[in-house]
mmCIF file of C-alpha atoms and ligand atoms in Angstrom:
data_model
loop_
_atom_site.group_PDB
_atom_site.id
_atom_site.type_symbol
_atom_site.label_atom_id
_atom_site.label_comp_id
_atom_site.label_asym_id
_atom_site.label_seq_id
_atom_site.Cartn_x
_atom_site.Cartn_y
_atom_site.Cartn_z
ATOM 1 C CA MET A 1 -22.042 -41.151 55.155
ATOM 2 C CA ILE A 2 -23.884 -37.886 55.691
ATOM 3 C CA SER A 3 -22.174 -34.725 54.473
ATOM 4 C CA ASP A 4 -21.556 -31.778 56.781
ATOM 5 C CA GLN A 5 -23.957 -29.721 54.664
ATOM 6 C CA ALA A 6 -26.701 -32.333 55.076
ATOM 7 C CA LYS A 7 -26.015 -32.562 58.822
ATOM 8 C CA LYS A 8 -26.555 -28.808 59.125
ATOM 9 C CA GLN A 9 -29.892 -29.131 57.343
ATOM 10 C CA ILE A 10 -30.922 -32.075 59.509
ATOM 11 C CA ASP A 11 -29.881 -30.227 62.666
ATOM 12 C CA ALA A 12 -32.223 -27.395 61.713
ATOM 13 C CA TRP A 13 -35.106 -29.893 61.669
ATOM 14 C CA VAL A 14 -33.973 -31.610 64.863
ATOM 15 C CA ALA A 15 -34.043 -28.219 66.604
ATOM 16 C CA LYS A 16 -37.800 -28.000 66.002
ATOM 17 C CA TYR A 17 -38.462 -30.931 68.343
ATOM 18 C CA PRO A 18 -37.828 -31.580 72.058
ATOM 19 C CA GLU A 19 -34.237 -32.688 72.753
ATOM 20 C CA ASP A 20 -35.251 -36.267 73.512
ATOM 21 C CA ARG A 21 -37.255 -36.528 70.277
ATOM 22 C CA LYS A 22 -34.539 -36.244 67.625
ATOM 23 C CA SER A 23 -36.102 -39.123 65.716
ATOM 24 C CA SER A 24 -39.092 -36.887 64.931
ATOM 25 C CA ALA A 25 -36.918 -35.367 62.202
ATOM 26 C CA VAL A 26 -36.494 -38.709 60.443
ATOM 27 C CA MET A 27 -38.707 -37.942 57.439
ATOM 28 C CA GLU A 28 -36.917 -34.709 56.609
ATOM 29 C CA ALA A 29 -33.525 -36.265 57.351
ATOM 30 C CA LEU A 30 -34.234 -39.092 54.901
ATOM 31 C CA LYS A 31 -35.373 -36.551 52.322
ATOM 32 C CA ILE A 32 -32.176 -34.522 52.758
ATOM 33 C CA VAL A 33 -29.904 -37.550 52.519
ATOM 34 C CA GLN A 34 -31.842 -38.881 49.539
ATOM 35 C CA ALA A 35 -31.409 -35.551 47.735
ATOM 36 C CA GLU A 36 -27.651 -35.704 48.045
ATOM 37 C CA ASN A 37 -27.457 -39.333 46.876
ATOM 38 C CA ASP A 38 -28.906 -39.062 43.365
ATOM 39 C CA ASN A 39 -32.429 -39.026 44.774
ATOM 40 C CA SER A 40 -32.145 -42.553 46.124
ATOM 41 C CA LEU A 41 -31.690 -44.163 49.549
ATOM 42 C CA SER A 42 -29.480 -47.220 50.105
ATOM 43 C CA ALA A 43 -29.779 -49.442 53.183
ATOM 44 C CA GLU A 44 -26.500 -47.913 54.326
ATOM 45 C CA SER A 45 -27.725 -44.327 53.999
ATOM 46 C CA ILE A 46 -30.920 -45.188 55.910
ATOM 47 C CA GLN A 47 -28.757 -46.637 58.693
ATOM 48 C CA ASP A 48 -26.598 -43.488 58.628
ATOM 49 C CA VAL A 49 -29.707 -41.387 59.207
ATOM 50 C CA ALA A 50 -30.811 -43.657 62.042
ATOM 51 C CA ASP A 51 -27.370 -43.455 63.660
ATOM 52 C CA TYR A 52 -27.294 -39.686 63.322
ATOM 53 C CA LEU A 53 -30.707 -39.358 64.959
ATOM 54 C CA GLY A 54 -29.956 -41.974 67.615
ATOM 55 C CA MET A 55 -32.788 -44.276 66.627
ATOM 56 C CA PRO A 56 -32.923 -47.957 65.645
ATOM 57 C CA GLY A 57 -32.095 -48.618 61.994
ATOM 58 C CA ILE A 58 -35.265 -50.660 61.569
ATOM 59 C CA ALA A 59 -37.392 -47.678 62.641
ATOM 60 C CA ALA A 60 -35.804 -45.451 59.990
ATOM 61 C CA ALA A 61 -36.168 -48.247 57.417
ATOM 62 C CA GLU A 62 -39.854 -48.601 58.258
ATOM 63 C CA VAL A 63 -40.385 -44.927 57.468
ATOM 64 C CA ALA A 64 -38.240 -45.048 54.332
ATOM 65 C CA THR A 65 -40.110 -48.045 52.925
ATOM 66 C CA PHE A 66 -43.627 -46.989 53.962
ATOM 67 C CA TYR A 67 -43.790 -43.624 52.180
ATOM 68 C CA GLU A 68 -43.646 -43.457 48.408
ATOM 69 C CA ASN A 69 -41.571 -40.300 48.291
ATOM 70 C CA TYR A 70 -38.429 -42.264 49.126
ATOM 71 C CA ASN A 71 -36.632 -44.100 46.336
ATOM 72 C CA HIS A 72 -34.650 -47.294 46.799
ATOM 73 C CA LYS A 73 -33.162 -47.584 43.360
ATOM 74 C CA PRO A 74 -31.804 -44.983 40.930
ATOM 75 C CA VAL A 75 -34.391 -42.609 39.487
ATOM 76 C CA GLY A 76 -34.352 -39.940 36.815
ATOM 77 C CA LYS A 77 -33.538 -36.286 37.371
ATOM 78 C CA HIS A 78 -37.301 -35.755 37.217
ATOM 79 C CA VAL A 79 -39.619 -38.278 38.856
ATOM 80 C CA ILE A 80 -43.163 -38.214 37.526
ATOM 81 C CA ARG A 81 -45.333 -39.441 40.380
ATOM 82 C CA PHE A 82 -48.519 -40.477 38.598
ATOM 83 C CA CYS A 83 -51.565 -41.042 40.800
ATOM 84 C CA HIS A 84 -53.465 -44.202 39.921
ATOM 85 C CA ASN A 85 -55.894 -44.155 42.826
ATOM 86 C CA ILE A 86 -59.678 -44.209 42.463
ATOM 87 C CA SER A 87 -60.514 -40.676 41.245
ATOM 88 C CA CYS A 88 -57.598 -40.584 38.844
ATOM 89 C CA MET A 89 -58.274 -44.129 37.677
ATOM 90 C CA LEU A 90 -61.944 -43.313 36.980
ATOM 91 C CA ASN A 91 -60.770 -40.293 34.984
ATOM 92 C CA GLY A 92 -58.403 -42.229 32.745
ATOM 93 C CA SER A 93 -55.065 -42.454 34.549
ATOM 94 C CA ASP A 94 -54.395 -46.015 33.327
ATOM 95 C CA ASP A 95 -54.573 -44.969 29.672
ATOM 96 C CA LEU A 96 -52.531 -41.829 30.366
ATOM 97 C CA ILE A 97 -49.835 -43.792 32.187
ATOM 98 C CA SER A 98 -49.636 -46.103 29.158
ATOM 99 C CA HIS A 99 -49.396 -43.039 26.919
ATOM 100 C CA LEU A 100 -46.576 -41.657 29.058
ATOM 101 C CA GLU A 101 -44.725 -44.976 29.074
ATOM 102 C CA ASP A 102 -44.997 -45.198 25.286
ATOM 103 C CA LYS A 103 -43.819 -41.618 24.857
ATOM 104 C CA LEU A 104 -40.799 -42.128 27.104
ATOM 105 C CA GLY A 105 -40.026 -45.688 25.992
ATOM 106 C CA VAL A 106 -39.944 -46.909 29.587
ATOM 107 C CA LYS A 107 -42.232 -48.764 31.930
ATOM 108 C CA THR A 108 -43.260 -47.517 35.349
ATOM 109 C CA GLY A 109 -40.301 -47.848 37.698
ATOM 110 C CA GLU A 110 -37.724 -47.445 34.925
ATOM 111 C CA VAL A 111 -35.493 -44.511 33.994
ATOM 112 C CA THR A 112 -35.157 -43.078 30.483
ATOM 113 C CA LYS A 113 -31.844 -43.884 28.791
ATOM 114 C CA ASP A 114 -30.660 -40.287 29.201
ATOM 115 C CA GLY A 115 -31.361 -40.458 32.945
ATOM 116 C CA LEU A 116 -33.748 -37.522 32.721
ATOM 117 C CA ILE A 117 -37.124 -38.996 33.666
ATOM 118 C CA SER A 118 -38.586 -41.859 35.618
ATOM 119 C CA VAL A 119 -42.209 -42.711 36.253
ATOM 120 C CA LYS A 120 -43.676 -43.966 39.485
ATOM 121 C CA LYS A 121 -47.285 -44.931 40.184
ATOM 122 C CA VAL A 122 -48.418 -43.523 43.507
ATOM 123 C CA GLU A 123 -51.520 -43.560 45.655
ATOM 124 C CA CYS A 124 -53.817 -40.554 46.115
ATOM 125 C CA LEU A 125 -51.950 -37.250 46.306
ATOM 126 C CA GLY A 126 -54.952 -35.403 47.675
ATOM 127 C CA ALA A 127 -55.779 -33.571 44.460
ATOM 128 C CA CYS A 128 -58.745 -35.729 43.431
ATOM 129 C CA VAL A 129 -60.722 -32.701 42.233
ATOM 130 C CA GLY A 130 -58.070 -32.272 39.528
ATOM 131 C CA ALA A 131 -57.949 -35.942 38.529
ATOM 132 C CA PRO A 132 -56.183 -37.322 36.616
ATOM 133 C CA MET A 133 -53.001 -35.806 37.956
ATOM 134 C CA PHE A 134 -49.314 -36.304 38.592
ATOM 135 C CA GLN A 135 -46.574 -34.606 40.571
ATOM 136 C CA ILE A 136 -43.078 -33.618 39.481
ATOM 137 C CA GLY A 137 -40.945 -32.236 42.303
ATOM 138 C CA ASP A 138 -43.207 -29.985 44.348
ATOM 139 C CA GLN A 139 -45.490 -29.155 41.417
ATOM 140 C CA TYR A 140 -48.892 -30.749 40.802
ATOM 141 C CA TYR A 141 -50.224 -31.075 37.247
ATOM 142 C CA GLU A 142 -53.961 -31.658 37.144
ATOM 143 C CA ASN A 143 -56.749 -32.427 34.670
ATOM 144 C CA LEU A 144 -54.193 -34.180 32.514
ATOM 145 C CA THR A 145 -54.753 -35.197 28.919
ATOM 146 C CA ALA A 146 -52.357 -36.912 26.538
ATOM 147 C CA GLU A 147 -51.683 -33.529 24.910
ATOM 148 C CA LYS A 148 -50.960 -31.849 28.247
ATOM 149 C CA ILE A 149 -48.631 -34.671 29.236
ATOM 150 C CA ASP A 150 -46.709 -34.335 25.969
ATOM 151 C CA GLU A 151 -46.313 -30.607 26.545
ATOM 152 C CA ILE A 152 -45.155 -31.018 30.156
ATOM 153 C CA VAL A 153 -42.721 -33.836 29.389
ATOM 154 C CA ASP A 154 -41.294 -32.040 26.348
ATOM 155 C CA GLY A 155 -40.510 -29.101 28.637
ATOM 156 C CA LEU A 156 -38.415 -31.148 31.088
ATOM 157 C CA LYS A 157 -34.695 -30.480 30.801
HETATM 158 S S1 FES B 201 -57.116 -40.230 43.453
HETATM 159 FE FE1 FES B 201 -55.585 -39.172 42.351
HETATM 160 S S2 FES B 201 -55.266 -37.398 43.541
HETATM 161 FE FE2 FES B 201 -56.727 -38.495 44.681
#
């Protein structure tokens, strides 16, 4: 079920496209619905988005499962999206991901016991010049070291 508040937000995106192209707002609609469902999308909520936009459920599911910014199981309040693609990998991301997992006591894909943080390995985020890097929310953190990671993670509330 999509809340009235979320519908208003989705409608604002729908209005940016031609009337017969409501489905063009699917990525933002999924993002909005995800945000109001503990940052996770169920099969039911994906179908709700499809129904609201008048598109086939499978088409919305294809989008929701293709892009890594959609979650399909519970995640932490903060999701650390750690790039492990070529530039980051060549600059030590594998060791830094292991460091982060050890620090948090979780493996990639898991949530810390307090529900605060989860870690996700993602493909290139387009910030290769700052490799190794990760993203939390809309913020990029680049040229990471173990010390920098500790400082960033210790600051998450
Ligand atoms: S490879 Fe990591 S940002 Fe491009």
